[in-house]
PDB file of C-alpha atoms in Angstrom:
ATOM      1  CA  MET A   1      60.335  -3.758 -24.557  1.00 49.00           C
ATOM      2  CA  ALA A   2      62.102  -7.087 -24.256  1.00 58.00           C
ATOM      3  CA  ALA A   3      61.287  -9.222 -21.153  1.00 61.00           C
ATOM      4  CA  ASN A   4      64.800  -8.984 -20.002  1.00 80.00           C
ATOM      5  CA  GLU A   5      64.821  -5.041 -20.305  1.00 83.00           C
ATOM      6  CA  ASP A   6      61.493  -5.359 -18.123  1.00 83.00           C
ATOM      7  CA  GLN A   7      63.264  -7.418 -15.631  1.00 85.00           C
ATOM      8  CA  GLU A   8      66.147  -5.355 -15.541  1.00 87.00           C
ATOM      9  CA  MET A   9      64.109  -2.397 -14.554  1.00 88.00           C
ATOM     10  CA  GLU A  10      62.020  -4.144 -12.120  1.00 88.00           C
ATOM     11  CA  LEU A  11      65.174  -5.586 -10.348  1.00 88.00           C
ATOM     12  CA  GLU A  12      66.757  -2.154 -10.224  1.00 90.00           C
ATOM     13  CA  ALA A  13      63.298  -0.764  -8.752  1.00 89.00           C
ATOM     14  CA  LEU A  14      63.390  -3.517  -6.021  1.00 88.00           C
ATOM     15  CA  ARG A  15      66.983  -3.015  -5.236  1.00 89.00           C
ATOM     16  CA  SER A  16      66.231   0.665  -4.664  1.00 89.00           C
ATOM     17  CA  ILE A  17      62.999   0.073  -2.627  1.00 90.00           C
ATOM     18  CA  TYR A  18      64.143  -2.640  -0.359  1.00 86.00           C
ATOM     19  CA  GLU A  19      67.343  -1.094   0.213  1.00 86.00           C
ATOM     20  CA  GLY A  20      68.318  -1.695   3.979  1.00 86.00           C
ATOM     21  CA  ASP A  21      64.875  -3.810   4.734  1.00 86.00           C
ATOM     22  CA  LEU A  22      65.811  -6.862   6.559  1.00 86.00           C
ATOM     23  CA  CYS A  23      62.638  -8.523   5.342  1.00 86.00           C
ATOM     24  CA  PHE A  24      63.724  -8.727   1.820  1.00 89.00           C
ATOM     25  CA  ARG A  25      66.321 -10.855   0.391  1.00 88.00           C
ATOM     26  CA  GLU A  26      67.804 -11.214  -3.258  1.00 89.00           C
ATOM     27  CA  LEU A  27      68.632 -14.755  -3.841  1.00 89.00           C
ATOM     28  CA  SER A  28      69.670 -14.310  -7.248  1.00 89.00           C
ATOM     29  CA  PRO A  29      68.988 -11.457 -10.081  1.00 88.00           C
ATOM     30  CA  VAL A  30      65.713 -13.458 -10.678  1.00 89.00           C
ATOM     31  CA  SER A  31      64.658 -14.707  -7.440  1.00 91.00           C
ATOM     32  CA  PHE A  32      63.625 -13.096  -4.290  1.00 90.00           C
ATOM     33  CA  GLN A  33      62.454 -13.827  -0.756  1.00 90.00           C
ATOM     34  CA  TYR A  34      60.336 -11.409   1.545  1.00 89.00           C
ATOM     35  CA  ARG A  35      59.224 -12.095   5.086  1.00 88.00           C
ATOM     36  CA  ILE A  36      55.807 -11.011   5.885  1.00 87.00           C
ATOM     37  CA  GLY A  37      55.681 -10.106   9.584  1.00 84.00           C
ATOM     38  CA  GLU A  38      58.239  -9.761  12.256  1.00 83.00           C
ATOM     39  CA  SER A  39      60.878 -12.137  13.125  1.00 77.00           C
ATOM     40  CA  GLY A  40      59.312 -13.471  16.393  1.00 78.00           C
ATOM     41  CA  ASP A  41      55.830 -13.134  15.096  1.00 79.00           C
ATOM     42  CA  PRO A  42      54.237 -16.871  15.100  1.00 78.00           C
ATOM     43  CA  LYS A  43      52.160 -15.822  12.199  1.00 80.00           C
ATOM     44  CA  ALA A  44      55.282 -14.541  10.136  1.00 84.00           C
ATOM     45  CA  PHE A  45      55.731 -16.224   6.447  1.00 86.00           C
ATOM     46  CA  LEU A  46      58.208 -16.076   3.843  1.00 88.00           C
ATOM     47  CA  ILE A  47      57.236 -15.651   0.036  1.00 89.00           C
ATOM     48  CA  GLU A  48      59.652 -16.565  -2.542  1.00 91.00           C
ATOM     49  CA  VAL A  49      59.135 -15.365  -6.093  1.00 90.00           C
ATOM     50  CA  SER A  50      61.013 -16.628  -9.062  1.00 91.00           C
ATOM     51  CA  TRP A  51      60.859 -15.203 -12.473  1.00 89.00           C
ATOM     52  CA  PRO A  52      61.061 -17.293 -15.549  1.00 90.00           C
ATOM     53  CA  GLU A  53      62.792 -16.052 -18.680  1.00 89.00           C
ATOM     54  CA  THR A  54      59.669 -14.584 -20.305  1.00 88.00           C
ATOM     55  CA  TYR A  55      58.444 -12.707 -17.101  1.00 85.00           C
ATOM     56  CA  PRO A  56      56.351 -10.331 -16.718  1.00 80.00           C
ATOM     57  CA  GLN A  57      54.568 -11.657 -19.712  1.00 87.00           C
ATOM     58  CA  THR A  58      54.275 -15.105 -18.114  1.00 88.00           C
ATOM     59  CA  ALA A  59      53.533 -15.522 -14.268  1.00 88.00           C
ATOM     60  CA  PRO A  60      56.281 -15.568 -11.647  1.00 89.00           C
ATOM     61  CA  VAL A  61      56.953 -18.961  -9.704  1.00 90.00           C
ATOM     62  CA  ILE A  62      55.739 -18.103  -6.182  1.00 89.00           C
ATOM     63  CA  SER A  63      56.643 -20.707  -3.498  1.00 88.00           C
ATOM     64  CA  MET A  64      56.289 -21.048   0.218  1.00 86.00           C
ATOM     65  CA  ASP A  65      58.605 -23.973   0.549  1.00 85.00           C
ATOM     66  CA  ALA A  66      61.039 -22.355   2.716  1.00 82.00           C
ATOM     67  CA  PHE A  67      62.076 -23.928   6.163  1.00 83.00           C
ATOM     68  CA  PHE A  68      60.654 -20.704   7.713  1.00 81.00           C
ATOM     69  CA  ASN A  69      56.991 -21.766   6.705  1.00 80.00           C
ATOM     70  CA  ASN A  70      57.422 -25.253   8.259  1.00 82.00           C
ATOM     71  CA  THR A  71      55.113 -24.022  11.041  1.00 83.00           C
ATOM     72  CA  ILE A  72      52.225 -23.069   8.739  1.00 83.00           C
ATOM     73  CA  SER A  73      49.840 -25.772   7.665  1.00 84.00           C
ATOM     74  CA  SER A  74      49.739 -26.793   4.281  1.00 84.00           C
ATOM     75  CA  ALA A  75      46.217 -25.631   3.679  1.00 86.00           C
ATOM     76  CA  ILE A  76      47.096 -22.210   4.744  1.00 85.00           C
ATOM     77  CA  LYS A  77      50.051 -22.160   2.471  1.00 86.00           C
ATOM     78  CA  GLN A  78      47.939 -23.295  -0.564  1.00 88.00           C
ATOM     79  CA  SER A  79      45.198 -20.691   0.469  1.00 87.00           C
ATOM     80  CA  ILE A  80      47.931 -17.997   0.703  1.00 87.00           C
ATOM     81  CA  LEU A  81      49.301 -19.004  -2.875  1.00 88.00           C
ATOM     82  CA  ASP A  82      45.934 -18.975  -4.304  1.00 89.00           C
ATOM     83  CA  LYS A  83      45.219 -15.602  -3.567  1.00 88.00           C
ATOM     84  CA  LEU A  84      48.676 -14.596  -4.602  1.00 89.00           C
ATOM     85  CA  MET A  85      47.857 -16.258  -8.038  1.00 89.00           C
ATOM     86  CA  VAL A  86      44.721 -14.111  -8.314  1.00 90.00           C
ATOM     87  CA  GLU A  87      46.806 -10.974  -7.800  1.00 88.00           C
ATOM     88  CA  VAL A  88      49.254 -12.406 -10.433  1.00 88.00           C
ATOM     89  CA  GLU A  89      46.483 -12.888 -13.117  1.00 89.00           C
ATOM     90  CA  ALA A  90      45.339  -9.232 -12.603  1.00 89.00           C
ATOM     91  CA  ASN A  91      48.951  -8.016 -12.842  1.00 85.00           C
ATOM     92  CA  LEU A  92      50.119 -10.273 -15.833  1.00 86.00           C
ATOM     93  CA  GLY A  93      52.182  -8.123 -18.370  1.00 85.00           C
ATOM     94  CA  THR A  94      53.444  -5.808 -15.732  1.00 87.00           C
ATOM     95  CA  ALA A  95      56.173  -5.747 -13.158  1.00 86.00           C
ATOM     96  CA  MET A  96      54.581  -7.317 -10.105  1.00 87.00           C
ATOM     97  CA  THR A  97      56.749  -8.559  -7.757  1.00 88.00           C
ATOM     98  CA  TYR A  98      56.744  -5.287  -5.567  1.00 88.00           C
ATOM     99  CA  THR A  99      52.741  -5.816  -5.793  1.00 89.00           C
ATOM    100  CA  LEU A 100      52.747  -9.219  -4.646  1.00 88.00           C
ATOM    101  CA  PHE A 101      54.928  -8.502  -1.673  1.00 88.00           C
ATOM    102  CA  GLU A 102      52.707  -5.419  -0.483  1.00 89.00           C
ATOM    103  CA  TYR A 103      49.610  -7.397  -1.189  1.00 89.00           C
ATOM    104  CA  ALA A 104      50.817 -10.163   1.022  1.00 87.00           C
ATOM    105  CA  LYS A 105      51.808  -7.514   3.656  1.00 87.00           C
ATOM    106  CA  ASP A 106      48.515  -5.731   3.579  1.00 88.00           C
ATOM    107  CA  ASN A 107      46.540  -9.179   3.849  1.00 85.00           C
ATOM    108  CA  LYS A 108      48.838 -10.889   6.369  1.00 82.00           C
ATOM    109  CA  GLU A 109      46.192 -11.128   8.820  1.00 84.00           C
ATOM    110  CA  LEU A 110      43.367 -12.287   6.649  1.00 82.00           C
ATOM    111  CA  PHE A 111      45.835 -15.048   5.127  1.00 80.00           C
ATOM    112  CA  MET A 112      46.779 -16.248   8.786  1.00 79.00           C
ATOM    113  CA  GLU A 113      43.508 -16.004  10.312  1.00 78.00           C
ATOM    114  CA  ASN A 114      42.699 -19.760  10.306  1.00 72.00           C
ATOM    115  CA  GLN A 115      46.407 -20.530  11.358  1.00 71.00           C
ATOM    116  CA  PRO A 116      46.689 -21.824  14.931  1.00 70.00           C
ATOM    117  CA  VAL A 117      48.998 -19.923  16.997  1.00 66.00           C
ATOM    118  CA  ASN A 118      51.918 -22.467  18.113  1.00 57.00           C
ATOM    119  CA  THR A 119      53.676 -21.022  20.929  1.00 46.00           C
ATOM    120  CA  VAL A 120      56.890 -22.902  21.221  1.00 46.00           C
ATOM    121  CA  THR A 121      58.363 -23.256  24.485  1.00 39.00           C
ATOM    122  CA  SER A 122      61.905 -24.610  25.231  1.00 39.00           C
ATOM    123  CA  VAL A 123      61.810 -27.318  27.571  1.00 38.00           C
ATOM    124  CA  SER A 124      65.062 -27.988  29.432  1.00 39.00           C
ATOM    125  CA  ASN A 125      65.519 -31.683  30.216  1.00 40.00           C
ATOM    126  CA  SER A 126      68.548 -31.557  32.362  1.00 38.00           C
ATOM    127  CA  ILE A 127      69.355 -34.892  34.216  1.00 40.00           C
ATOM    128  CA  ALA A 128      71.424 -34.400  37.422  1.00 39.00           C
ATOM    129  CA  ILE A 129      72.797 -37.382  39.181  1.00 44.00           C
ATOM    130  CA  GLY A 130      72.733 -37.252  42.851  1.00 42.00           C
ATOM    131  CA  THR A 131      71.430 -33.652  43.156  1.00 42.00           C
ATOM    132  CA  PRO A 132      67.665 -32.953  43.465  1.00 48.00           C
ATOM    133  CA  ASP A 133      66.232 -30.169  41.258  1.00 48.00           C
ATOM    134  CA  VAL A 134      66.080 -27.000  43.225  1.00 49.00           C
ATOM    135  CA  PRO A 135      64.459 -23.711  41.967  1.00 52.00           C
ATOM    136  CA  ALA A 136      66.659 -21.131  41.073  1.00 51.00           C
ATOM    137  CA  SER A 137      65.394 -18.691  43.730  1.00 51.00           C
ATOM    138  CA  LYS A 138      66.284 -21.205  46.575  1.00 53.00           C
ATOM    139  CA  LYS A 139      69.620 -21.707  45.272  1.00 55.00           C
ATOM    140  CA  LYS A 140      72.405 -19.259  46.862  1.00 61.00           C
ATOM    141  CA  ASP A 141      75.512 -18.577  44.588  1.00 64.00           C
ATOM    142  CA  LYS A 142      78.523 -19.854  46.805  1.00 69.00           C
ATOM    143  CA  LYS A 143      81.340 -17.291  47.170  1.00 72.00           C
ATOM    144  CA  GLU A 144      84.730 -18.422  46.101  1.00 77.00           C
ATOM    145  CA  GLN A 145      86.587 -19.135  49.752  1.00 85.00           C
ATOM    146  CA  LEU A 146      90.185 -18.343  50.253  1.00 81.00           C
ATOM    147  CA  SER A 147      92.589 -19.608  52.363  1.00 87.00           C
ATOM    148  CA  LYS A 148      94.272 -17.347  55.087  1.00 86.00           C
ATOM    149  CA  THR A 149      97.438 -17.481  52.996  1.00 88.00           C
ATOM    150  CA  GLN A 150      95.636 -16.463  50.063  1.00 84.00           C
ATOM    151  CA  LYS A 151      94.210 -13.759  51.784  1.00 81.00           C
ATOM    152  CA  ARG A 152      97.476 -12.338  53.023  1.00 82.00           C
ATOM    153  CA  LYS A 153      99.128 -12.528  49.486  1.00 81.00           C
ATOM    154  CA  LEU A 154      96.313 -10.671  48.228  1.00 73.00           C
ATOM    155  CA  ALA A 155      96.464  -8.079  50.885  1.00 76.00           C
ATOM    156  CA  ASP A 156     100.323  -7.743  50.504  1.00 76.00           C
ATOM    157  CA  LYS A 157      99.666  -7.149  46.781  1.00 75.00           C
ATOM    158  CA  THR A 158      97.133  -4.563  47.025  1.00 75.00           C
ATOM    159  CA  ASP A 159      96.735  -1.006  48.662  1.00 74.00           C
ATOM    160  CA  ASN A 160      94.171  -0.086  51.369  1.00 72.00           C
ATOM    161  CA  LYS A 161      91.370   0.002  48.845  1.00 74.00           C
ATOM    162  CA  GLY A 162      92.162  -3.361  47.459  1.00 71.00           C
ATOM    163  CA  GLU A 163      93.601  -2.103  44.130  1.00 76.00           C
ATOM    164  CA  LEU A 164      96.859  -3.408  42.652  1.00 72.00           C
ATOM    165  CA  PRO A 165      99.696  -0.749  42.796  1.00 72.00           C
ATOM    166  CA  ARG A 166     100.439   1.110  39.584  1.00 75.00           C
ATOM    167  CA  GLY A 167     102.919  -0.877  37.290  1.00 73.00           C
ATOM    168  CA  TRP A 168     102.422  -4.364  39.207  1.00 68.00           C
ATOM    169  CA  ASN A 169     102.772  -6.199  35.916  1.00 72.00           C
ATOM    170  CA  TRP A 170     105.376  -4.134  33.981  1.00 70.00           C
ATOM    171  CA  VAL A 171     108.714  -5.825  32.892  1.00 67.00           C
ATOM    172  CA  ASP A 172     111.471  -3.745  34.163  1.00 61.00           C
ATOM    173  CA  VAL A 173     112.956  -2.618  31.109  1.00 60.00           C
ATOM    174  CA  ILE A 174     116.279  -1.301  32.513  1.00 59.00           C
ATOM    175  CA  LYS A 175     117.329  -4.710  33.988  1.00 55.00           C
ATOM    176  CA  LEU A 176     116.983  -6.317  30.838  1.00 52.00           C
ATOM    177  CA  SER A 177     119.144  -3.816  28.741  1.00 54.00           C
ATOM    178  CA  LYS A 178     122.092  -4.063  31.372  1.00 56.00           C
ATOM    179  CA  THR A 179     122.217  -7.610  31.025  1.00 57.00           C
ATOM    180  CA  GLY A 180     121.587  -7.981  27.564  1.00 54.00           C
ATOM    181  CA  SER A 181     124.340  -6.437  25.734  1.00 54.00           C
ATOM    182  CA  LYS A 182     128.037  -5.090  26.445  1.00 53.00           C
ATOM    183  CA  ASP A 183     127.991  -2.040  23.978  1.00 53.00           C
ATOM    184  CA  ASP A 184     125.901  -0.301  26.611  1.00 50.00           C
ATOM    185  CA  GLU A 185     128.772   0.028  29.007  1.00 49.00           C
TER     186      GLU A 185
END
């Protein structure tokens, strides 16, 4: 089989296996990304695999340069890439993209064991001029104050339940048609 036929078969297999999987992303017919771990997981990482023209007889290009991986130390990234390259050497000559993704999923904890967990907390720096910072629990939401006239108008518009009468915003169609044309007379 030619390398292109092997690539087409593997591409078809990857599409069917990962159909609907939000972790898998096909960047092009020869380049794929897979997120190992859940979105909110601080130890999650993204692997990008690209196939050269002679793949699977030659090794694919594996990258962890995605922005998603910025929180991972370069030593951990290199360690993951080294372990994946050992897997590549063992599978050289066969379709291995699925194997690489599954190997990474199975060994995620081992790969990331030395990665410190950086819990990023959002710090809101708000500057208020003339008002002291008061915790939200002590603040009371002020209710909108209506004047007596506004209350009277509101009471006149609504029924005893506080609801507007049926059709309060309807347009009077009959008046418009009588004043609109002389043909109706």
